[in-house]
Short mmCIF file of N, CA and C in Angstrom, two decimals:
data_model
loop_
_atom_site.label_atom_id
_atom_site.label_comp_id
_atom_site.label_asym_id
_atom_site.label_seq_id
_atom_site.Cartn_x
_atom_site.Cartn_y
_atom_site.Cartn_z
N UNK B 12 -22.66 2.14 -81.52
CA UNK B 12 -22.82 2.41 -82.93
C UNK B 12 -21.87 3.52 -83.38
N UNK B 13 -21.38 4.66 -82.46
CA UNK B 13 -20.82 5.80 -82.90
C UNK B 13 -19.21 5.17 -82.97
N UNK B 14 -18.91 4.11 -81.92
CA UNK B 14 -17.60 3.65 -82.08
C UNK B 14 -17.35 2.88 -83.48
N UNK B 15 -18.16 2.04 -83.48
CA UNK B 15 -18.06 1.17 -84.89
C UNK B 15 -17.99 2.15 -86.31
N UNK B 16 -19.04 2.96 -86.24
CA UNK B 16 -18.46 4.47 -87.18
C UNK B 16 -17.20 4.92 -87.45
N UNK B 17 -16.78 5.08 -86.03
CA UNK B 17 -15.54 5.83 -86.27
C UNK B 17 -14.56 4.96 -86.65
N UNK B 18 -14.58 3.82 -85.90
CA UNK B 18 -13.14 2.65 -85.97
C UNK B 18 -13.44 2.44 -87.80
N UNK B 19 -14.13 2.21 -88.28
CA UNK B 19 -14.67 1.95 -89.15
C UNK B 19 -13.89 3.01 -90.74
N UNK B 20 -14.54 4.52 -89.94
CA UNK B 20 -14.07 5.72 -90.74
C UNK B 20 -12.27 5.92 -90.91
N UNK B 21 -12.16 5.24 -89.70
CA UNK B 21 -10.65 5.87 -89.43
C UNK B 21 -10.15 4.18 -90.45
N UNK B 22 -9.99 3.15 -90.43
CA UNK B 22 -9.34 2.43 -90.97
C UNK B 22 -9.83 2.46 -92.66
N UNK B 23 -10.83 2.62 -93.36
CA UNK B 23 -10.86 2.82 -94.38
C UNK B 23 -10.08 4.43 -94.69
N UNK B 24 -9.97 5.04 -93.70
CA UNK B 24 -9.24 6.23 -94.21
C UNK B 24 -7.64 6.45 -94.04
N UNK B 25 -7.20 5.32 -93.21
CA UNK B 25 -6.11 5.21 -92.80
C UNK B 25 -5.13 5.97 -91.68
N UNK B 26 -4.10 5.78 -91.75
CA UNK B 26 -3.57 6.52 -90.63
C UNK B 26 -3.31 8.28 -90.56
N UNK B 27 -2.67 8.47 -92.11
CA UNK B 27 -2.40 10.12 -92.63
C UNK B 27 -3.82 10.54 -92.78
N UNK B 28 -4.42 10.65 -93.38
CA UNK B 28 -6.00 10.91 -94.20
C UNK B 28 -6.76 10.62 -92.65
N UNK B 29 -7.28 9.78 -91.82
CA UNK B 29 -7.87 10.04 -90.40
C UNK B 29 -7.53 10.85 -89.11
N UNK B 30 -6.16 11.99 -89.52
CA UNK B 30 -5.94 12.75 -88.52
C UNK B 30 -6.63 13.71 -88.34
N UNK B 31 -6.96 14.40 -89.41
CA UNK B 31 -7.71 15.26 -89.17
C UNK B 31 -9.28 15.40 -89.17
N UNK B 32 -9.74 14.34 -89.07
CA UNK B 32 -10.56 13.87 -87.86
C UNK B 32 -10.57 13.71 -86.70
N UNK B 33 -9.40 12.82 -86.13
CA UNK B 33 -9.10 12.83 -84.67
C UNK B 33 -9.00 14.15 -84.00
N UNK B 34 -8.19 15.08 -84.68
CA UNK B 34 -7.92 15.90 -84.01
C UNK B 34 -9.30 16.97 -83.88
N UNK B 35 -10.52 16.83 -84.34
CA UNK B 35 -11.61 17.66 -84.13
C UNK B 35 -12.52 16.81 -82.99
N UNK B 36 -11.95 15.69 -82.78
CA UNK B 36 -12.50 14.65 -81.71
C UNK B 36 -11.11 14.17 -80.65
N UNK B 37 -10.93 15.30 -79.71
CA UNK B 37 -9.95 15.09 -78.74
C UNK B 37 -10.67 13.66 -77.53
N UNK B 38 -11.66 13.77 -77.35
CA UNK B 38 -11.98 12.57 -76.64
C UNK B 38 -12.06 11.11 -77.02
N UNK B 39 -11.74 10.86 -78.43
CA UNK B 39 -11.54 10.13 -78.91
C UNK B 39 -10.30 9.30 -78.68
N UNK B 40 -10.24 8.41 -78.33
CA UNK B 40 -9.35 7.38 -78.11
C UNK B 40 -8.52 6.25 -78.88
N UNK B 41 -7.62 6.86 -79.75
CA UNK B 41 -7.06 5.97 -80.83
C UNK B 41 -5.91 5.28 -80.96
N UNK B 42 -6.18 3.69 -80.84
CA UNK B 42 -4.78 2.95 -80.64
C UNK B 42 -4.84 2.28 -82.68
N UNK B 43 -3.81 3.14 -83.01
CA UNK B 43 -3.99 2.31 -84.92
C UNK B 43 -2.66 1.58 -84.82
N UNK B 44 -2.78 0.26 -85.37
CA UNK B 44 -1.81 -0.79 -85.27
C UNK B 44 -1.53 -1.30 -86.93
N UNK B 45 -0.96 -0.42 -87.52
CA UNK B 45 -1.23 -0.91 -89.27
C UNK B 45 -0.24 -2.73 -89.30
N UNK B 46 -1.08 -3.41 -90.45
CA UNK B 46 -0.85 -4.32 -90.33
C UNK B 46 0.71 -4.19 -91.48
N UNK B 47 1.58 -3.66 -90.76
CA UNK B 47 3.03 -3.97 -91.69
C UNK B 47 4.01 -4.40 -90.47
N UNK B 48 5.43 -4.47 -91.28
CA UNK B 48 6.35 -4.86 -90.24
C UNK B 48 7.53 -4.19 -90.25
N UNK B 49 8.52 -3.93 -89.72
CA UNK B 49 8.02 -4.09 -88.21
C UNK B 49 6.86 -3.33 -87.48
N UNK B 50 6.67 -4.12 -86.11
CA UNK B 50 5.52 -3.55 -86.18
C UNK B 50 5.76 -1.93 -85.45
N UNK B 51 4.35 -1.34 -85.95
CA UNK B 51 4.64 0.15 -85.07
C UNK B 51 3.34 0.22 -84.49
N UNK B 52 3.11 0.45 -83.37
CA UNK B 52 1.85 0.90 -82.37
C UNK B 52 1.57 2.40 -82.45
N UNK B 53 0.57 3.32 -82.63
CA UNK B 53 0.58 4.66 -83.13
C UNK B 53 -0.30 4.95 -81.66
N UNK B 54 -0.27 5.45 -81.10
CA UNK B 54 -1.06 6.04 -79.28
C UNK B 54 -1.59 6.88 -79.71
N UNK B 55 -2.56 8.00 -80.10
CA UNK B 55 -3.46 9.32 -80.43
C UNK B 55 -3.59 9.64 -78.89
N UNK B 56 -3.58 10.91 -78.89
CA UNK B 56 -4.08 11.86 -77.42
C UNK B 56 -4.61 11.27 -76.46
N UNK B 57 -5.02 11.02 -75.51
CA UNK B 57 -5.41 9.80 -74.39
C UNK B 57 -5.72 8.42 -74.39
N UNK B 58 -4.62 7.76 -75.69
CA UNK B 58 -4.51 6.53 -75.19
C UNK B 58 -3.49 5.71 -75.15
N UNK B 59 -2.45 6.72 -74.29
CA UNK B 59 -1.54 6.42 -73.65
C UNK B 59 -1.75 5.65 -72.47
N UNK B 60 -3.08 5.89 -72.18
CA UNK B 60 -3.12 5.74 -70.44
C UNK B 60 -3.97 3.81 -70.67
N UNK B 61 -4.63 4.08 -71.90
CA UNK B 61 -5.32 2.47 -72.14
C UNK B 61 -4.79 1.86 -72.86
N UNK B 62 -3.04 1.73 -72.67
CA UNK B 62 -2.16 0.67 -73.77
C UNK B 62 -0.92 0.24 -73.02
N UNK B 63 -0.54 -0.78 -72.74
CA UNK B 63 0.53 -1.18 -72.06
C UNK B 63 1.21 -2.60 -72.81
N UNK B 64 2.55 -2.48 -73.65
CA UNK B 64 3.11 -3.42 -74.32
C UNK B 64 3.46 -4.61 -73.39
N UNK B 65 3.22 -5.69 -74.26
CA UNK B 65 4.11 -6.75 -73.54
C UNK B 65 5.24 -6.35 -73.54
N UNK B 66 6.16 -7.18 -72.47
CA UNK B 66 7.56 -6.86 -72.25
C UNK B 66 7.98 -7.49 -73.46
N UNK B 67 8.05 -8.48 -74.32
CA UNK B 67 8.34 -9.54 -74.82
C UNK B 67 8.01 -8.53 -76.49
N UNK B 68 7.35 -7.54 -76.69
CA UNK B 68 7.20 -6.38 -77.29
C UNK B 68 8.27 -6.18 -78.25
N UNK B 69 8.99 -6.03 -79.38
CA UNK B 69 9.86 -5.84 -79.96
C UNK B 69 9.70 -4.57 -81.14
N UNK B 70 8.71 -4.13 -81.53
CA UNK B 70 8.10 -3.14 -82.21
C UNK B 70 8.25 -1.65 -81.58
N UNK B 71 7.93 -0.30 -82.72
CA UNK B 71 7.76 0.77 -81.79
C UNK B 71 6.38 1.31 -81.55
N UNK B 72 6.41 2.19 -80.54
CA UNK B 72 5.37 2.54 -79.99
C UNK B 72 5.77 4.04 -80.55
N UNK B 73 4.85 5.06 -81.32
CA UNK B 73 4.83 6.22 -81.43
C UNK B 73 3.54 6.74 -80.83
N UNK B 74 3.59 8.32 -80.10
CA UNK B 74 2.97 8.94 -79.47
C UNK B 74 2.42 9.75 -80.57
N UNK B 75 1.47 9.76 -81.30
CA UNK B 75 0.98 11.03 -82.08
C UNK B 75 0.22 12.50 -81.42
N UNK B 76 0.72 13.48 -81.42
CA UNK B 76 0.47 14.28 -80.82
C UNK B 76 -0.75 15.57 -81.50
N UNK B 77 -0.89 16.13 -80.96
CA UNK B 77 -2.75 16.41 -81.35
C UNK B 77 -2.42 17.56 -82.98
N UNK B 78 -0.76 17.54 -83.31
CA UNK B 78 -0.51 18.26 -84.39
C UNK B 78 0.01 16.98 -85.41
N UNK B 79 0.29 15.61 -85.21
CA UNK B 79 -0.04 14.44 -86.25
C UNK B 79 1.19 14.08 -85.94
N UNK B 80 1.10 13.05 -87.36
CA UNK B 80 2.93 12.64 -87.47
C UNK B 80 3.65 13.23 -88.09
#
């Protein structure tokens, strides 16, 4: 229930406007994939380690770091 909250909070709030949330929730695990193109993959603070692109992958992958984009 607390995940569906958050996934929930964070996409009605979007990517700018849900950072500073994340960042008061470091255990939080955020892969945001906005639906535009090309595509960009956004990684939040430990979930680097639960995301691995296809090779076949053509998009970027940005690392957001616990001070934003």
């Amino acid at each position: 229930v607390e995940a569906d909250a958050m996934s929930t909070a964070i996409v009605v709030l979007g990517l700018k406007e849900s950072q500073s949330i994340l960042r008061r929730m470091p255990s939080c695990r955020v892969i945001f994939i906005p639906c535009e193109r090309p595509t960009k993959v956004y990684l939040f603070p430990g979930a680097r380690e639960c995301f691995a692109a296809d090779p076949a992958f053509d998009g970027k992958i940005i690392d957001v770091g616990m001070n934003g984009l």
